[in-house]
mmCIF file of C-alpha atoms in Angstrom:
data_model
loop_
_atom_site.group_PDB
_atom_site.id
_atom_site.type_symbol
_atom_site.label_atom_id
_atom_site.label_comp_id
_atom_site.label_asym_id
_atom_site.label_seq_id
_atom_site.Cartn_x
_atom_site.Cartn_y
_atom_site.Cartn_z
ATOM 1 C CA MET N 1056 49.207 149.646 -68.368
ATOM 2 C CA HIS N 1057 50.060 146.468 -66.929
ATOM 3 C CA SER N 1058 47.355 144.833 -64.962
ATOM 4 C CA GLN N 1059 48.036 144.637 -61.277
ATOM 5 C CA THR N 1060 47.533 141.259 -59.787
ATOM 6 C CA LYS N 1061 46.373 141.027 -56.189
ATOM 7 C CA ALA N 1062 48.576 139.097 -53.866
ATOM 8 C CA LYS N 1063 46.851 136.031 -52.592
ATOM 9 C CA PRO N 1064 46.582 135.803 -48.858
ATOM 10 C CA LYS N 1065 48.797 133.330 -47.313
ATOM 11 C CA SER N 1066 47.130 130.222 -46.116
ATOM 12 C CA SER N 1067 47.085 129.054 -42.541
ATOM 13 C CA LYS N 1068 49.662 126.511 -43.532
ATOM 14 C CA ALA N 1069 51.957 129.259 -44.610
ATOM 15 C CA LYS N 1070 51.372 131.141 -41.396
ATOM 16 C CA THR N 1071 52.176 128.073 -39.470
ATOM 17 C CA ARG N 1072 55.281 127.454 -41.487
ATOM 18 C CA SER N 1073 56.406 131.025 -41.069
ATOM 19 C CA LEU N 1074 56.027 130.906 -37.304
ATOM 20 C CA THR N 1075 57.437 127.514 -36.567
ATOM 21 C CA GLY N 1076 59.375 126.720 -39.621
ATOM 22 C CA LYS N 1077 57.368 123.498 -39.908
ATOM 23 C CA GLY N 1078 54.438 122.744 -42.030
ATOM 24 C CA GLU N 1079 51.594 120.357 -42.321
ATOM 25 C CA ASP N 1080 53.923 117.530 -43.120
ATOM 26 C CA ASP N 1081 55.528 117.685 -39.676
ATOM 27 C CA PRO N 1082 54.485 114.688 -37.610
ATOM 28 C CA LEU N 1083 53.717 116.939 -34.679
ATOM 29 C CA PHE N 1084 50.941 118.547 -36.665
ATOM 30 C CA GLN N 1085 49.312 115.350 -37.763
ATOM 31 C CA GLY N 1086 46.148 114.227 -35.975
ATOM 32 C CA THR N 1087 43.572 116.223 -34.119
ATOM 33 C CA TRP N 1088 44.587 118.835 -31.603
ATOM 34 C CA VAL N 1089 42.333 119.102 -28.504
ATOM 35 C CA PRO N 1090 42.817 121.897 -25.987
ATOM 36 C CA VAL N 1091 43.511 120.669 -22.451
ATOM 37 C CA ALA N 1092 41.483 122.350 -19.757
ATOM 38 C CA LYS N 1093 42.673 122.764 -16.196
ATOM 39 C CA PRO N 1094 40.924 120.441 -13.754
ATOM 40 C CA LEU N 1095 38.264 122.061 -11.663
ATOM 41 C CA SER N 1096 38.510 122.089 -7.908
ATOM 42 C CA GLY N 1097 35.351 120.046 -7.553
ATOM 43 C CA SER N 1098 36.269 117.448 -10.122
ATOM 44 C CA THR N 1099 36.276 113.765 -9.085
ATOM 45 C CA THR N 1100 39.569 111.984 -8.440
ATOM 46 C CA SER N 1101 40.720 108.933 -10.221
ATOM 47 C CA PRO N 1102 40.544 105.487 -8.548
ATOM 48 C CA GLU N 1103 44.317 105.460 -8.181
ATOM 49 C CA GLU N 1104 44.286 108.807 -6.379
ATOM 50 C CA ALA N 1105 41.398 107.718 -4.168
ATOM 51 C CA SER N 1106 43.273 104.542 -3.242
ATOM 52 C CA THR N 1107 46.396 106.540 -2.408
ATOM 53 C CA LEU N 1108 44.401 108.961 -0.267
ATOM 54 C CA ALA N 1109 42.750 106.068 1.570
ATOM 55 C CA GLU N 1110 46.110 104.455 2.258
ATOM 56 C CA ASP N 1111 47.495 107.764 3.539
ATOM 57 C CA ARG N 1112 44.456 108.188 5.758
ATOM 58 C CA GLN N 1113 44.821 104.681 7.200
ATOM 59 C CA GLN N 1114 48.513 105.314 7.798
ATOM 60 C CA GLN N 1115 47.748 108.580 9.610
ATOM 61 C CA ILE N 1116 45.097 106.827 11.734
ATOM 62 C CA GLY N 1117 47.592 104.091 12.600
ATOM 63 C CA LEU N 1118 50.215 106.645 13.595
ATOM 64 C CA TYR N 1119 47.661 108.491 15.734
ATOM 65 C CA LYS N 1120 46.626 105.290 17.514
ATOM 66 C CA ASN N 1121 50.262 104.374 18.131
ATOM 67 C CA ALA N 1122 50.885 107.831 19.564
ATOM 68 C CA GLN N 1123 47.826 107.467 21.819
ATOM 69 C CA ARG N 1124 49.011 104.044 22.998
ATOM 70 C CA ASP N 1125 52.512 105.360 23.707
ATOM 71 C CA ALA N 1126 51.075 108.330 25.607
ATOM 72 C CA GLU N 1127 48.884 106.020 27.716
ATOM 73 C CA GLN N 1128 51.861 103.793 28.510
ATOM 74 C CA LEU N 1129 53.874 106.846 29.538
ATOM 75 C CA ARG N 1130 51.026 108.032 31.773
ATOM 76 C CA GLN N 1131 50.809 104.613 33.430
ATOM 77 C CA ARG N 1132 54.561 104.500 33.925
ATOM 78 C CA LEU N 1133 54.496 108.014 35.397
ATOM 79 C CA ALA N 1134 51.734 106.980 37.816
ATOM 80 C CA GLU N 1135 53.760 103.922 38.891
ATOM 81 C CA VAL N 1136 56.875 106.044 39.422
ATOM 82 C CA GLU N 1137 54.898 108.589 41.445
ATOM 83 C CA ALA N 1138 53.384 105.833 43.601
ATOM 84 C CA GLN N 1139 56.813 104.294 44.200
ATOM 85 C CA LEU N 1140 58.242 107.726 45.012
ATOM 86 C CA ASN N 1141 55.453 108.406 47.508
ATOM 87 C CA LEU N 1142 56.071 105.011 49.126
ATOM 88 C CA GLU N 1143 59.805 105.638 49.421
ATOM 89 C CA MET N 1144 59.174 109.106 50.863
ATOM 90 C CA ALA N 1145 56.767 107.684 53.450
ATOM 91 C CA LYS N 1146 59.290 105.015 54.415
ATOM 92 C CA SER N 1147 62.032 107.621 54.644
ATOM 93 C CA GLN N 1148 59.891 109.841 56.869
ATOM 94 C CA LEU N 1149 59.033 106.884 59.098
ATOM 95 C CA HIS N 1150 62.688 105.906 59.349
ATOM 96 C CA MET N 1151 63.721 109.475 60.178
ATOM 97 C CA HIS N 1152 60.998 109.682 62.821
ATOM 98 C CA GLU N 1153 62.170 106.438 64.389
ATOM 99 C CA CYS N 1154 65.797 107.562 64.286
ATOM 100 C CA ASN N 1155 64.852 110.753 66.105
ATOM 101 C CA SER N 1156 62.807 108.763 68.615
ATOM 102 C CA MET N 1157 65.716 106.371 69.135
ATOM 103 C CA LYS N 1158 68.064 109.304 69.676
ATOM 104 C CA ASP N 1159 65.708 110.848 72.238
ATOM 105 C CA LEU N 1160 65.244 107.493 73.944
ATOM 106 C CA THR N 1161 68.995 106.931 74.137
ATOM 107 C CA MET N 1162 69.507 110.361 75.645
ATOM 108 C CA ARG N 1163 66.762 109.713 78.202
ATOM 109 C CA GLN N 1164 68.276 106.336 79.058
ATOM 110 C CA LEU N 1165 71.672 107.954 79.520
ATOM 111 C CA ALA N 1166 70.219 110.713 81.687
ATOM 112 C CA LEU N 1167 68.303 108.143 83.755
ATOM 113 C CA SER N 1168 71.402 106.013 84.247
ATOM 114 C CA LEU N 1169 73.459 109.041 85.278
ATOM 115 C CA GLU N 1170 70.776 110.143 87.714
ATOM 116 C CA GLN N 1171 70.600 106.675 89.238
ATOM 117 C CA GLU N 1172 74.368 106.562 89.520
ATOM 118 C CA ARG N 1173 74.383 109.948 91.252
ATOM 119 C CA CYS N 1174 71.692 108.846 93.683
ATOM 120 C CA LEU N 1175 73.533 105.632 94.489
ATOM 121 C CA ALA N 1176 76.803 107.501 94.928
ATOM 122 C CA SER N 1177 75.121 109.982 97.265
ATOM 123 C CA GLU N 1178 73.610 107.172 99.307
ATOM 124 C CA ASN N 1179 76.940 105.405 99.438
ATOM 125 C CA THR N 1180 78.636 108.560 100.719
ATOM 126 C CA ALA N 1181 75.987 109.012 103.382
ATOM 127 C CA LEU N 1182 76.393 105.419 104.500
ATOM 128 C CA LYS N 1183 80.134 105.802 104.759
ATOM 129 C CA ASP N 1184 79.706 108.925 106.875
ATOM 130 C CA GLU N 1185 77.371 107.108 109.203
ATOM 131 C CA LEU N 1186 79.773 104.194 109.460
ATOM 132 C CA ARG N 1187 82.534 106.578 110.472
ATOM 133 C CA MET N 1188 80.285 108.039 113.113
ATOM 134 C CA LEU N 1189 79.626 104.577 114.466
ATOM 135 C CA LYS N 1190 83.315 103.881 114.681
ATOM 136 C CA ASP N 1191 83.807 106.906 116.959
ATOM 137 C CA PRO N 1192 83.699 106.263 120.705
ATOM 138 C CA VAL N 1193 80.140 106.293 121.917
ATOM 139 C CA SER N 1194 79.253 107.575 125.315
ATOM 140 C CA GLU N 1195 78.545 104.724 127.692
ATOM 141 C CA THR N 1196 75.650 106.727 129.098
ATOM 142 C CA ASP N 1197 73.685 106.401 125.748
ATOM 143 C CA PRO N 1198 73.832 102.733 124.602
ATOM 144 C CA ASP N 1199 70.302 102.793 123.139
ATOM 145 C CA ARG N 1200 71.270 105.493 120.680
ATOM 146 C CA CYS N 1201 74.208 103.394 119.476
ATOM 147 C CA ILE N 1202 72.032 100.312 118.970
ATOM 148 C CA ALA N 1203 69.383 102.291 117.072
ATOM 149 C CA ALA N 1204 72.019 103.806 114.806
ATOM 150 C CA VAL N 1205 73.477 100.388 114.026
ATOM 151 C CA LEU N 1206 70.070 98.945 113.190
ATOM 152 C CA GLN N 1207 69.248 101.897 110.969
ATOM 153 C CA MET N 1208 72.575 101.526 109.236
ATOM 154 C CA GLU N 1209 71.962 97.850 108.582
ATOM 155 C CA GLU N 1210 68.574 98.614 107.051
ATOM 156 C CA GLN N 1211 70.052 101.281 104.809
ATOM 157 C CA VAL N 1212 72.857 98.992 103.685
ATOM 158 C CA ALA N 1213 70.361 96.247 102.885
ATOM 159 C CA ALA N 1214 68.175 98.682 100.923
ATOM 160 C CA TYR N 1215 71.199 99.973 99.042
ATOM 161 C CA GLU N 1216 72.248 96.439 98.133
ATOM 162 C CA ASP N 1217 68.718 95.617 96.969
ATOM 163 C CA ASP N 1218 68.581 98.700 94.750
ATOM 164 C CA HIS N 1219 72.002 97.943 93.350
ATOM 165 C CA ASN N 1220 71.081 94.319 92.634
ATOM 166 C CA ARG N 1221 67.815 95.313 90.964
ATOM 167 C CA MET N 1222 69.598 97.827 88.783
ATOM 168 C CA GLU N 1223 72.205 95.258 87.778
ATOM 169 C CA PHE N 1224 69.508 92.710 86.979
ATOM 170 C CA PHE N 1225 67.578 95.278 84.954
ATOM 171 C CA GLN N 1226 70.630 96.286 82.929
ATOM 172 C CA LYS N 1227 71.864 92.727 82.308
ATOM 173 C CA SER N 1228 68.622 90.772 81.958
ATOM 174 C CA ILE N 1229 65.671 93.032 81.158
ATOM 175 C CA LEU N 1230 67.102 95.646 78.800
ATOM 176 C CA PRO N 1231 68.636 93.071 76.389
ATOM 177 C CA LEU N 1232 65.162 91.542 75.974
ATOM 178 C CA LEU N 1233 63.962 94.867 74.603
ATOM 179 C CA ASN N 1234 66.706 95.098 71.980
ATOM 180 C CA CYS N 1235 65.925 94.842 68.267
ATOM 181 C CA GLY N 1236 67.629 91.847 66.674
ATOM 182 C CA ILE N 1237 68.391 93.893 63.554
ATOM 183 C CA CYS N 1238 69.781 97.217 64.827
ATOM 184 C CA LEU N 1239 70.723 95.793 68.297
ATOM 185 C CA SER N 1240 69.270 98.857 70.051
ATOM 186 C CA THR N 1241 66.176 99.244 72.212
ATOM 187 C CA VAL N 1242 63.121 98.629 70.034
ATOM 188 C CA ILE N 1243 61.290 101.675 68.718
ATOM 189 C CA THR N 1244 57.619 101.098 67.803
ATOM 190 C CA PRO N 1245 57.876 97.315 68.383
ATOM 191 C CA ALA N 1246 56.416 95.077 65.663
ATOM 192 C CA LEU N 1247 55.678 91.339 65.938
ATOM 193 C CA LEU N 1248 56.187 88.612 63.355
ATOM 194 C CA GLN N 1249 54.063 85.480 63.099
ATOM 195 C CA CYS N 1250 56.778 83.536 64.963
ATOM 196 C CA GLY N 1251 56.537 85.896 67.958
ATOM 197 C CA HIS N 1252 59.842 87.737 67.636
ATOM 198 C CA SER N 1253 59.739 91.537 67.831
ATOM 199 C CA PHE N 1254 61.818 94.187 66.053
ATOM 200 C CA CYS N 1255 61.745 97.899 65.267
ATOM 201 C CA ALA N 1256 59.081 98.639 62.660
ATOM 202 C CA ALA N 1257 61.446 100.511 60.330
ATOM 203 C CA CYS N 1258 64.131 97.815 60.650
ATOM 204 C CA LEU N 1259 61.556 95.132 59.857
ATOM 205 C CA ILE N 1260 60.273 96.916 56.751
ATOM 206 C CA THR N 1261 63.806 97.183 55.366
ATOM 207 C CA TRP N 1262 64.481 93.519 56.203
ATOM 208 C CA ILE N 1263 61.290 92.173 54.569
ATOM 209 C CA GLU N 1264 62.048 94.076 51.369
ATOM 210 C CA GLN N 1265 65.137 91.869 51.045
ATOM 211 C CA LYS N 1266 64.218 88.608 52.797
ATOM 212 C CA LEU N 1267 60.964 86.882 53.720
ATOM 213 C CA THR N 1268 62.357 85.145 56.796
ATOM 214 C CA CYS N 1269 62.518 86.008 60.482
ATOM 215 C CA PRO N 1270 65.902 87.590 61.344
ATOM 216 C CA THR N 1271 66.084 85.478 64.521
ATOM 217 C CA CYS N 1272 64.621 82.014 63.834
ATOM 218 C CA ARG N 1273 64.658 82.148 59.970
ATOM 219 C CA VAL N 1274 61.076 80.901 59.670
ATOM 220 C CA VAL N 1275 59.517 81.722 56.285
ATOM 221 C CA LEU N 1276 57.069 84.613 56.626
ATOM 222 C CA THR N 1277 53.569 84.263 55.206
ATOM 223 C CA LYS N 1278 51.807 86.963 57.220
ATOM 224 C CA ARG N 1279 52.353 90.676 57.511
ATOM 225 C CA PRO N 1280 53.894 92.059 60.713
ATOM 226 C CA VAL N 1281 51.609 93.684 63.277
ATOM 227 C CA MET N 1282 52.287 96.408 65.809
ATOM 228 C CA SER N 1283 52.716 95.259 69.425
ATOM 229 C CA ILE N 1284 50.778 97.748 71.537
ATOM 230 C CA ALA N 1285 51.511 95.958 74.829
ATOM 231 C CA LEU N 1286 55.259 95.773 74.197
ATOM 232 C CA SER N 1287 55.280 99.409 73.089
ATOM 233 C CA ASP N 1288 53.607 100.414 76.365
ATOM 234 C CA ILE N 1289 56.108 98.333 78.361
ATOM 235 C CA VAL N 1290 59.080 99.972 76.642
ATOM 236 C CA ALA N 1291 57.573 103.415 77.170
ATOM 237 C CA GLY N 1292 56.929 102.641 80.849
ATOM 238 C CA LEU N 1293 60.455 101.387 81.484
ATOM 239 C CA MET N 1294 61.999 104.351 79.718
ATOM 240 C CA GLY N 1295 59.710 106.946 81.254
ATOM 241 C CA THR N 1296 58.174 108.032 77.954
ATOM 242 C CA SER N 1297 54.664 108.037 76.511
ATOM 243 C CA PRO N 1298 53.674 105.682 73.642
ATOM 244 C CA ASP N 1299 53.499 107.319 70.212
ATOM 245 C CA GLY N 1300 50.207 106.132 68.716
ATOM 246 C CA GLY N 1301 50.672 108.115 65.520
ATOM 247 C CA LEU N 1302 53.976 106.407 64.820
ATOM 248 C CA ARG N 1303 52.372 102.984 65.351
ATOM 249 C CA VAL N 1304 49.615 103.810 62.868
ATOM 250 C CA ALA N 1305 52.140 105.038 60.277
ATOM 251 C CA ALA N 1306 54.193 101.858 60.654
ATOM 252 C CA GLN N 1307 51.108 99.644 60.295
ATOM 253 C CA ILE N 1308 50.196 101.471 57.076
ATOM 254 C CA GLU N 1309 53.671 100.688 55.727
ATOM 255 C CA PHE N 1310 53.193 97.016 56.692
ATOM 256 C CA ASP N 1311 49.903 96.915 54.781
ATOM 257 C CA ARG N 1312 51.674 98.242 51.676
ATOM 258 C CA LEU N 1313 54.243 95.451 51.555
ATOM 259 C CA PRO N 1314 53.519 93.776 48.169
ATOM 260 C CA TYR N 1315 55.285 90.514 48.859
ATOM 261 C CA GLY N 1316 52.396 88.032 48.929
ATOM 262 C CA LEU N 1317 51.942 88.365 52.673
ATOM 263 C CA VAL N 1318 48.436 88.119 54.101
#
């Protein structure tokens, strides 16, 4: 019998060669092989990574501060716009109130003028009738009655002429003094400048926003306008109206808000 020889086990080199087709002589297999472990979650970072994280953090902080600064600027701008809007709305309301007051005043002036004209026309008609009566033959038995009628007629004619002259003087001399030099209508809520000239409060506010001079004498304004209570009462008395104290207060508040270096 032939002796059976046991097959020698293949070495690790052979196993390696059979799996990869490369052996110990391959350069990839030279040196020491060390297994690489996955980094743990609690492991420390390298200095380069720490520096990168710090830079990212500083960048995020800078962006956050910039966003905060931009938001604050937007809030300030919004507050300024709201304040300007409130100011414009208050001015618009004041102007509308004065326009309505001017309309009412004009209508009252027209009604007063028409009433005065009707009264004068009625008196004139009555005087003419009496004159015709005087022209009729008067009984010679009643001379005293004729003389009394003539004297009464003369008094009425004189009174009529006085009323007519006063009305003409009022319309030609007094009313123009109460006109606003800006809108050329009767002043509503009269306001005085430091030079003494008076204008409508709303007209004056609009004027001062464009020019710091008096519309009449062109003097440079250094003081804020003030409401003229006496002139307002005079206008109200001549026109048969009552002074509007609330409108005067609102106009004075608008004067105090004028940011043009006026004291």
